[in-house]
Amino acid sequence: MKAAKSKPARPARAQSPPVAAPPRQRLRLYVAGATERSRRAILRARRLCDTELRGNYDLQVIDVYQQPILARNGQIVATPTLVREFPKPVVRLIGNLTKSAGLFVGLGWNSKD
Amino acid sequence: MKKTGPDRPRPPGIPTISPAKSLPKCPTGIQGLDEITSGGLPRGRPTLVCGGAGCGKTLLAAEFLVRGAMTFREPGVLMSFEETEPELRANVASLGFDLPGLEKAKMILLEHVHIERSEIHETGEYDLEGLFVRLNYAIDSIGAKRVVLDTLEALFAGIPNEAILRAELRRLFRWLKDKGVTTVITAERGREQLTRHGLEEYVSDCVILLDHRINDQIATRHLRVVKYRGAMHGTNEFPFLIGDGGLSVLPITSLGLNHGVSNERIATGIPRLDAMLGGKGFFRGSSILLTGTPGTGKTIVATNFAQAAARRGERVLFFSFEESPAQIIRNMHSIGLRLAPLVKRGLLRFHSARPSLCGLEMHLATMFREIATFKPDVVIIDPITSLMDSGTNSETKGMITRLIDYLKGCQITSLFTSLTQAGHVMQQSEAAMSSLMDAWLLLQDFEGNGERNRVFYVLKARGMAHSNQIREFLISERGIDIVDAYIGASGVLTGSARAAQDSLEKAARLASQLEADQLKREVERKRAALERQISALRADYETEARELRRIAEQVGTQTRLLSDERTELGRLRQADAAVAPRGQKLNRPKRRTGTL
């Protein structure tokens, strides 16, 4: 079963983008099973991406139970893990995305807290 | 080393493990390790292998998998947290294992878990379900029975939250047990505990400690089974070796003295020596010590023994710690021993190494491996003293005991040469070793008359009648000659003194021989003279007899003529025929010389 969900870019031209248009980010979220924790992680990931990246991203959600081979290929150890595959360097955010400090540092975003 | 008859009861104090009672074991296939653990690692449970850097943890774990796949047809998963798949393949290839081939045959699966701390940021709660899923997937995809987690502790560097990690490790080991796979977990040795991160806390079934120690600049690896829940195991430290055929642990837990014995006797290759040993030589499977000062011919006796055994078609393994094989073959050629053809036929094998190459344990491990692979009938160690020098005093005896026990257990006849310092016939090492030996031959120098000679005697030979005589030992291009030393009023004479004594005796013998010859000639002469006399007499007689016969004949003829004449006359005179008178034989010879 394909769990990949691609969000089409939502036009958010109302706000002026940064000086150079940032490249489209490619993200993958690995979760383990359709648990409450997984569900919440997926929701948080989407919301964050929408607010921070203003839709300029591709997010793929992978259930490692369904596709263990992808867990291997993606070198996943912990779940949930959000991997930013592009732009480089690869960043792995492990955890349910509740601690925004680590999240923002990891993705190089400016913390708004 | 006492002979144990078949009816002799088992020595007390040796517990027997009945297989029914003990835990199911998973044989590792690693030489020696299964003996120490009496059968292998606990099946279906995790085993912790810990040790410092460069101890061979990964190799042990890898061999566990490879042997499992090759020997026991049990597929295995190697999950590595440090080395990548190509690195692992290369490392294992150095042991002579074909990992890619096994991977292709779906017997082994390599999985590298890449953890890079700098990439990882913590953003809340998590667990290691990803790892579980991957491991589960790997196990199920080849139906693995064995799993290796090579250095799990890399997780401690990669996962920031130790509390979560520890909880997950506990869950992991539980899960592995439930899964029923036999697992080997490697871990780095810690300062105050067995492992750096206290993994032993979670793995409580079996813990193996590897160690790499340096003693007198010589490094030796050791293995110890620290803990083995529910099973008896050897608790000692055992030296082990990483060779080109994998690991081998020096296993021989010599618990008892109950090896079988043979009544077969084998010749030594020196007929006189056999004669000294009750005419038949040594017992098969016995251990023989040959001590001597430098240059007394220990190697020569040993090589003679080797040649005799190889010529009988037995396999001989010759460990040399002084000379290279080519040198031994050349030197022995000079005394008439042809070893090269025996080497070519594969009956004789040399193993030469410098004693200082590695520690005693390492040497012994190599020797055990050689013995196990070559399966010899006779083992020769020349000399054992250089081996003993490479270890500390306390451990050497134990090691030698193990070696001798092992050889005896395999019914291998062993001959050890031992070098003693001039003047000290018996050194401490020999005194300690002698109790392990069944036979002890002593080669000695004898100085005197400005020369040095070799003598030789049997100091002990268990279980056989043997000569108590000192013999002189000669080495010539024809080989070894053992001759009786002259023992007289002035003590033991050897060498030229013995030769001088010999020639003295020879001169005396010669003199009496001459005398006897002369007497014989005299008698002969007398007999010849007599013969001559007799034949002269006979000749005389013959002539005389002939003369007499001639005269008699003549007389006879005359008489006949005369009587004829008379008859004629009578007839003419018309006289009656008269019978010729009888008394004509008047001329008979009077003297009758008897026939000779």
Coordinates of C-alpha atoms in Angstrom, one line a residue, chain B residues 122-464:
Chain B
E122 CA 15.6 15.1 18.7
T123 CA 12.2 16.5 18.5
G124 CA 10.2 14.7 21.0
E125 CA 9.3 11.2 22.0
Y126 CA 10.3 8.2 19.9
D127 CA 11.2 4.6 20.1
L128 CA 13.4 2.3 18.1
E129 CA 10.6 0.6 16.2
G130 CA 12.4 1.3 13.0
L131 CA 15.3 -0.8 14.1
F132 CA 13.0 -3.6 15.1
V133 CA 11.2 -3.5 11.8
R134 CA 14.4 -3.7 9.9
L135 CA 15.8 -6.5 12.0
N136 CA 12.6 -8.4 11.7
Y137 CA 12.4 -7.9 8.0
A138 CA 16.0 -9.1 7.6
I139 CA 15.4 -12.2 9.8
D140 CA 12.2 -13.1 8.0
S141 CA 13.6 -12.6 4.5
I142 CA 16.1 -15.4 4.8
G143 CA 14.6 -17.4 7.7
A144 CA 17.6 -16.6 9.9
K145 CA 18.3 -18.6 13.0
R146 CA 21.3 -16.6 14.1
V147 CA 21.7 -12.9 14.5
V148 CA 24.7 -10.8 15.2
L149 CA 24.5 -7.2 16.4
D150 CA 27.9 -5.8 15.9
T151 CA 28.5 -3.1 18.3
L152 CA 25.1 -2.1 19.5
E153 CA 26.8 0.5 21.6
A154 CA 27.1 2.7 18.5
L155 CA 23.5 3.5 19.3
F156 CA 24.6 5.2 22.5
A157 CA 26.6 7.6 20.4
G158 CA 23.8 8.2 18.0
I159 CA 20.7 8.2 20.1
P160 CA 20.6 11.2 22.3
N161 CA 18.1 10.0 24.9
E162 CA 19.7 7.3 26.9
A163 CA 16.6 6.5 28.9
I164 CA 14.7 5.7 25.8
L165 CA 17.6 3.7 24.4
R166 CA 17.9 1.6 27.5
A167 CA 14.3 0.9 27.6
E168 CA 14.4 -0.1 24.0
L169 CA 17.4 -2.3 24.4
R170 CA 15.7 -4.2 27.1
R171 CA 12.7 -4.6 24.8
L172 CA 15.0 -5.6 21.9
F173 CA 16.6 -8.5 23.9
R174 CA 13.2 -9.7 25.0
W175 CA 12.0 -9.5 21.5
L176 CA 15.0 -11.5 20.2
K177 CA 14.4 -14.2 22.7
D178 CA 10.7 -14.4 21.7
K179 CA 11.8 -14.6 18.2
G180 CA 13.9 -17.6 19.1
V181 CA 17.0 -16.5 17.3
T182 CA 20.5 -17.1 18.8
T183 CA 22.0 -13.7 19.0
V184 CA 25.6 -12.6 19.5
I185 CA 25.9 -9.0 20.6
T186 CA 29.3 -7.4 20.6
A187 CA 30.2 -4.6 23.0
E188 CA 33.2 -2.5 23.9
R189 CA 35.0 -3.3 27.1
G190 CA 34.3 -0.8 29.9
R191 CA 36.5 0.5 32.6
E192 CA 34.8 -0.7 35.6
Q193 CA 32.2 -3.0 34.1
L194 CA 32.3 -5.5 31.4
T195 CA 30.9 -3.2 28.8
R196 CA 31.2 0.5 28.4
H197 CA 27.5 1.1 28.6
G198 CA 26.5 -1.8 30.9
L199 CA 24.9 -4.0 28.3
E200 CA 25.6 -7.0 30.5
E201 CA 22.7 -5.8 32.5
Y202 CA 20.4 -6.8 29.7
V203 CA 22.1 -9.9 28.4
S204 CA 22.2 -12.3 31.3
D205 CA 22.4 -15.7 29.7
C206 CA 25.9 -15.9 28.4
V207 CA 28.8 -13.4 28.5
I208 CA 32.1 -14.0 26.8
L209 CA 35.0 -11.8 27.5
L210 CA 37.8 -11.3 25.0
D211 CA 41.1 -9.8 26.0
H212 CA 44.3 -8.8 24.2
R213 CA 47.2 -8.7 26.6
I214 CA 50.9 -7.9 26.2
N215 CA 53.3 -9.8 28.2
D216 CA 57.0 -9.3 27.6
Q217 CA 56.3 -7.5 24.4
I218 CA 54.4 -10.5 23.1
A219 CA 50.7 -10.0 22.6
T220 CA 48.2 -12.8 23.2
R221 CA 44.5 -13.0 22.9
H222 CA 42.4 -14.6 25.6
L223 CA 38.9 -15.7 25.8
R224 CA 36.9 -16.3 29.0
V225 CA 33.3 -17.4 29.5
V226 CA 32.4 -15.1 32.3
K227 CA 28.9 -16.3 32.7
Y228 CA 26.8 -19.0 31.2
R229 CA 23.4 -19.3 32.9
G230 CA 22.2 -22.8 33.3
A231 CA 25.2 -24.7 32.0
M232 CA 28.6 -25.8 33.0
H233 CA 31.4 -24.1 31.3
G234 CA 35.2 -23.8 31.5
T235 CA 35.9 -20.7 33.6
N236 CA 39.5 -20.4 32.8
E237 CA 41.1 -18.0 30.4
F238 CA 41.8 -19.7 27.1
P239 CA 44.2 -18.3 24.6
F240 CA 42.8 -18.0 21.1
L241 CA 44.2 -17.3 17.7
I242 CA 42.9 -15.6 14.7
G243 CA 44.4 -17.4 11.8
D244 CA 43.7 -17.6 8.1
G245 CA 41.0 -20.3 8.8
G246 CA 39.1 -18.4 11.4
L247 CA 39.3 -18.4 15.1
S248 CA 40.6 -21.2 17.2
V249 CA 40.4 -21.3 20.9
L250 CA 42.9 -23.4 22.8
P251 CA 40.2 -25.5 24.4
I252 CA 41.7 -28.4 26.1
T253 CA 40.1 -28.5 29.4
S254 CA 42.1 -31.4 30.8
L255 CA 39.6 -32.4 33.5
G256 CA 40.7 -35.9 34.0
L257 CA 43.3 -38.6 33.4
N258 CA 41.2 -41.0 31.6
H259 CA 42.5 -41.4 28.1
G260 CA 42.7 -44.8 26.5
V261 CA 46.0 -46.5 26.2
S262 CA 47.5 -48.7 23.5
N263 CA 49.6 -51.7 23.9
E264 CA 51.0 -51.4 20.5
R265 CA 54.8 -50.7 20.4
I266 CA 56.4 -48.6 17.8
A267 CA 60.0 -48.8 16.7
T268 CA 62.3 -45.8 17.1
G269 CA 64.3 -46.3 14.0
I270 CA 67.4 -47.1 16.0
P271 CA 67.5 -50.9 16.4
R272 CA 69.8 -50.7 19.4
L273 CA 67.5 -48.3 21.1
D274 CA 64.6 -50.6 20.5
A275 CA 66.6 -53.4 22.0
M276 CA 67.2 -51.2 25.1
L277 CA 63.5 -50.8 25.4
G278 CA 62.6 -54.4 25.7
G279 CA 63.3 -55.0 22.1
K280 CA 60.1 -53.3 20.8
G281 CA 60.4 -49.6 21.2
F282 CA 57.9 -47.1 22.7
F283 CA 54.2 -47.5 23.3
R284 CA 52.0 -45.8 20.8
G285 CA 50.5 -42.7 22.2
S286 CA 53.1 -42.2 24.9
S287 CA 55.0 -39.0 25.4
I288 CA 58.7 -39.2 25.2
L289 CA 61.2 -36.6 26.5
L290 CA 64.7 -36.4 25.1
T291 CA 66.9 -34.2 27.1
G292 CA 70.5 -33.3 26.3
T293 CA 73.1 -30.6 26.4
P294 CA 73.8 -28.7 23.2
G295 CA 75.2 -30.9 20.3
T296 CA 74.3 -34.2 21.8
G297 CA 72.2 -35.3 18.9
K298 CA 68.7 -34.7 20.1
T299 CA 67.4 -33.5 16.7
I300 CA 69.0 -36.5 15.1
V301 CA 67.3 -39.0 17.4
A302 CA 64.1 -37.2 16.9
T303 CA 64.4 -37.1 13.1
N304 CA 65.3 -40.8 13.1
F305 CA 62.1 -41.5 15.0
A306 CA 60.2 -39.3 12.5
Q307 CA 61.7 -41.1 9.5
A308 CA 61.0 -44.5 10.9
A309 CA 57.4 -43.6 11.6
A310 CA 56.9 -42.0 8.2
R311 CA 58.4 -45.1 6.5
R312 CA 55.8 -47.2 8.2
G313 CA 53.2 -45.0 6.6
E314 CA 52.4 -43.0 9.6
R315 CA 51.8 -39.2 9.5
V316 CA 54.4 -37.2 11.3
L317 CA 54.2 -33.6 12.3
F318 CA 57.5 -32.0 13.1
F319 CA 57.5 -28.7 15.0
S320 CA 60.8 -27.1 14.8
F321 CA 61.7 -24.0 16.8
E322 CA 65.3 -23.8 15.8
E323 CA 65.8 -24.8 12.2
S324 CA 63.9 -24.2 9.0
P325 CA 62.5 -27.3 7.3
A326 CA 65.1 -27.1 4.5
Q327 CA 67.9 -26.9 6.9
I328 CA 66.7 -29.9 8.8
I329 CA 66.4 -31.9 5.6
R330 CA 69.9 -30.9 4.4
N331 CA 71.5 -31.6 7.7
M332 CA 69.9 -34.9 8.2
H333 CA 70.8 -35.9 4.6
S334 CA 74.4 -35.7 5.8
I335 CA 73.8 -38.6 8.2
G336 CA 71.9 -40.7 5.7
L337 CA 68.4 -39.7 6.5
R338 CA 66.3 -39.1 3.4
L339 CA 63.4 -36.9 4.5
A340 CA 62.6 -35.0 1.3
P341 CA 60.7 -37.9 -0.3
L342 CA 58.7 -38.4 2.8
V343 CA 57.8 -34.7 2.8
K344 CA 56.8 -35.0 -0.8
R345 CA 54.6 -38.0 -0.1
G346 CA 52.8 -35.9 2.5
L347 CA 53.7 -38.2 5.4
L348 CA 56.1 -35.8 7.0
R349 CA 55.3 -32.2 7.6
F350 CA 57.4 -29.6 9.1
H351 CA 56.2 -26.5 10.9
S352 CA 58.9 -24.1 11.7
A353 CA 58.5 -20.9 13.7
R354 CA 60.7 -18.6 15.8
P355 CA 59.9 -18.9 19.4
S356 CA 59.8 -15.2 19.8
L357 CA 57.3 -14.8 17.0
C358 CA 54.5 -14.8 19.4
G359 CA 53.6 -15.9 22.9
L360 CA 53.4 -19.4 24.2
E361 CA 49.7 -19.6 24.0
M362 CA 49.8 -18.4 20.4
H363 CA 52.3 -21.1 19.6
L364 CA 50.2 -23.7 21.2
A365 CA 47.1 -22.5 19.5
T366 CA 48.9 -22.8 16.2
M367 CA 50.1 -26.2 17.1
F368 CA 46.7 -27.4 18.1
R369 CA 45.4 -26.1 14.8
E370 CA 48.2 -27.9 12.8
I371 CA 47.5 -31.1 14.7
A372 CA 43.8 -30.9 14.2
T373 CA 44.2 -30.3 10.4
F374 CA 47.1 -32.7 9.7
K375 CA 45.9 -35.5 12.0
P376 CA 49.3 -36.9 12.7
D377 CA 50.2 -40.2 14.3
V378 CA 53.5 -38.8 15.7
V379 CA 54.3 -35.3 16.8
I380 CA 57.8 -34.1 17.4
I381 CA 58.6 -30.8 19.1
D382 CA 62.1 -29.7 18.8
P383 CA 62.9 -28.3 21.3
I384 CA 60.1 -27.7 23.8
T385 CA 62.4 -25.6 26.0
S386 CA 62.4 -22.7 23.5
L387 CA 58.7 -22.8 23.7
M388 CA 58.8 -22.7 27.5
D389 CA 61.1 -19.8 27.4
S390 CA 58.5 -17.7 25.6
G391 CA 56.0 -18.0 28.5
T392 CA 56.1 -17.2 32.1
N393 CA 57.0 -20.0 34.4
S394 CA 53.6 -20.5 36.0
E395 CA 51.6 -20.8 32.8
T396 CA 54.0 -23.0 30.8
K397 CA 53.5 -26.1 32.8
G398 CA 49.8 -25.8 32.5
M399 CA 50.1 -25.3 28.8
I400 CA 52.4 -28.2 28.3
T401 CA 50.1 -30.4 30.3
R402 CA 47.3 -29.4 28.1
L403 CA 49.2 -30.1 25.0
I404 CA 50.4 -33.5 26.3
D405 CA 46.9 -34.4 27.4
Y406 CA 45.5 -33.4 24.1
L407 CA 48.0 -35.6 22.2
K408 CA 47.4 -38.5 24.5
G409 CA 43.7 -38.1 24.1
C410 CA 44.2 -38.4 20.4
Q411 CA 46.6 -41.4 20.8
I412 CA 49.3 -39.4 19.2
T413 CA 52.9 -40.4 20.1
S414 CA 54.8 -37.3 21.0
L415 CA 58.5 -36.8 21.3
F416 CA 59.8 -33.6 22.9
T417 CA 63.4 -32.6 22.8
S418 CA 64.6 -30.5 25.7
L419 CA 67.8 -28.5 25.7
T420 CA 69.7 -28.4 29.0
Q421 CA 72.7 -26.3 29.9
A422 CA 76.0 -28.0 30.1
G423 CA 76.6 -29.1 33.6
H424 CA 73.0 -29.1 34.6
V425 CA 71.5 -32.4 33.5
M426 CA 68.2 -31.7 35.0
Q427 CA 66.7 -28.3 35.2
Q428 CA 63.6 -27.2 37.0
S429 CA 61.6 -27.2 33.8
E430 CA 62.5 -30.8 33.1
A431 CA 61.8 -31.9 36.6
A432 CA 58.3 -30.4 36.3
M433 CA 57.8 -31.9 32.9
S434 CA 59.1 -35.3 33.6
S435 CA 56.1 -36.3 35.6
L436 CA 54.1 -35.8 32.4
M437 CA 56.3 -38.0 30.4
D438 CA 56.2 -41.7 29.9
A439 CA 59.7 -42.2 28.7
W440 CA 62.8 -40.1 29.2
L441 CA 66.0 -40.6 27.3
L442 CA 69.1 -38.7 28.3
L443 CA 71.8 -37.7 26.0
Q444 CA 75.0 -36.5 27.6
D445 CA 78.5 -35.4 26.9
F446 CA 81.4 -37.2 28.2
E447 CA 84.6 -35.3 28.3
G448 CA 88.0 -36.8 28.8
N449 CA 91.3 -37.6 27.1
G450 CA 91.0 -34.3 25.2
E451 CA 87.8 -35.3 23.5
R452 CA 84.1 -35.2 23.9
N453 CA 81.9 -38.1 23.4
R454 CA 78.2 -38.7 23.5
V455 CA 76.6 -41.2 25.8
F456 CA 73.0 -42.1 26.1
Y457 CA 70.7 -43.9 28.5
V458 CA 67.1 -44.6 29.3
L459 CA 66.2 -42.7 32.4
K460 CA 62.7 -44.0 32.6
A461 CA 60.3 -45.9 30.5
R462 CA 56.9 -46.5 32.1
G463 CA 55.4 -49.9 31.6
M464 CA 58.2 -51.7 29.9

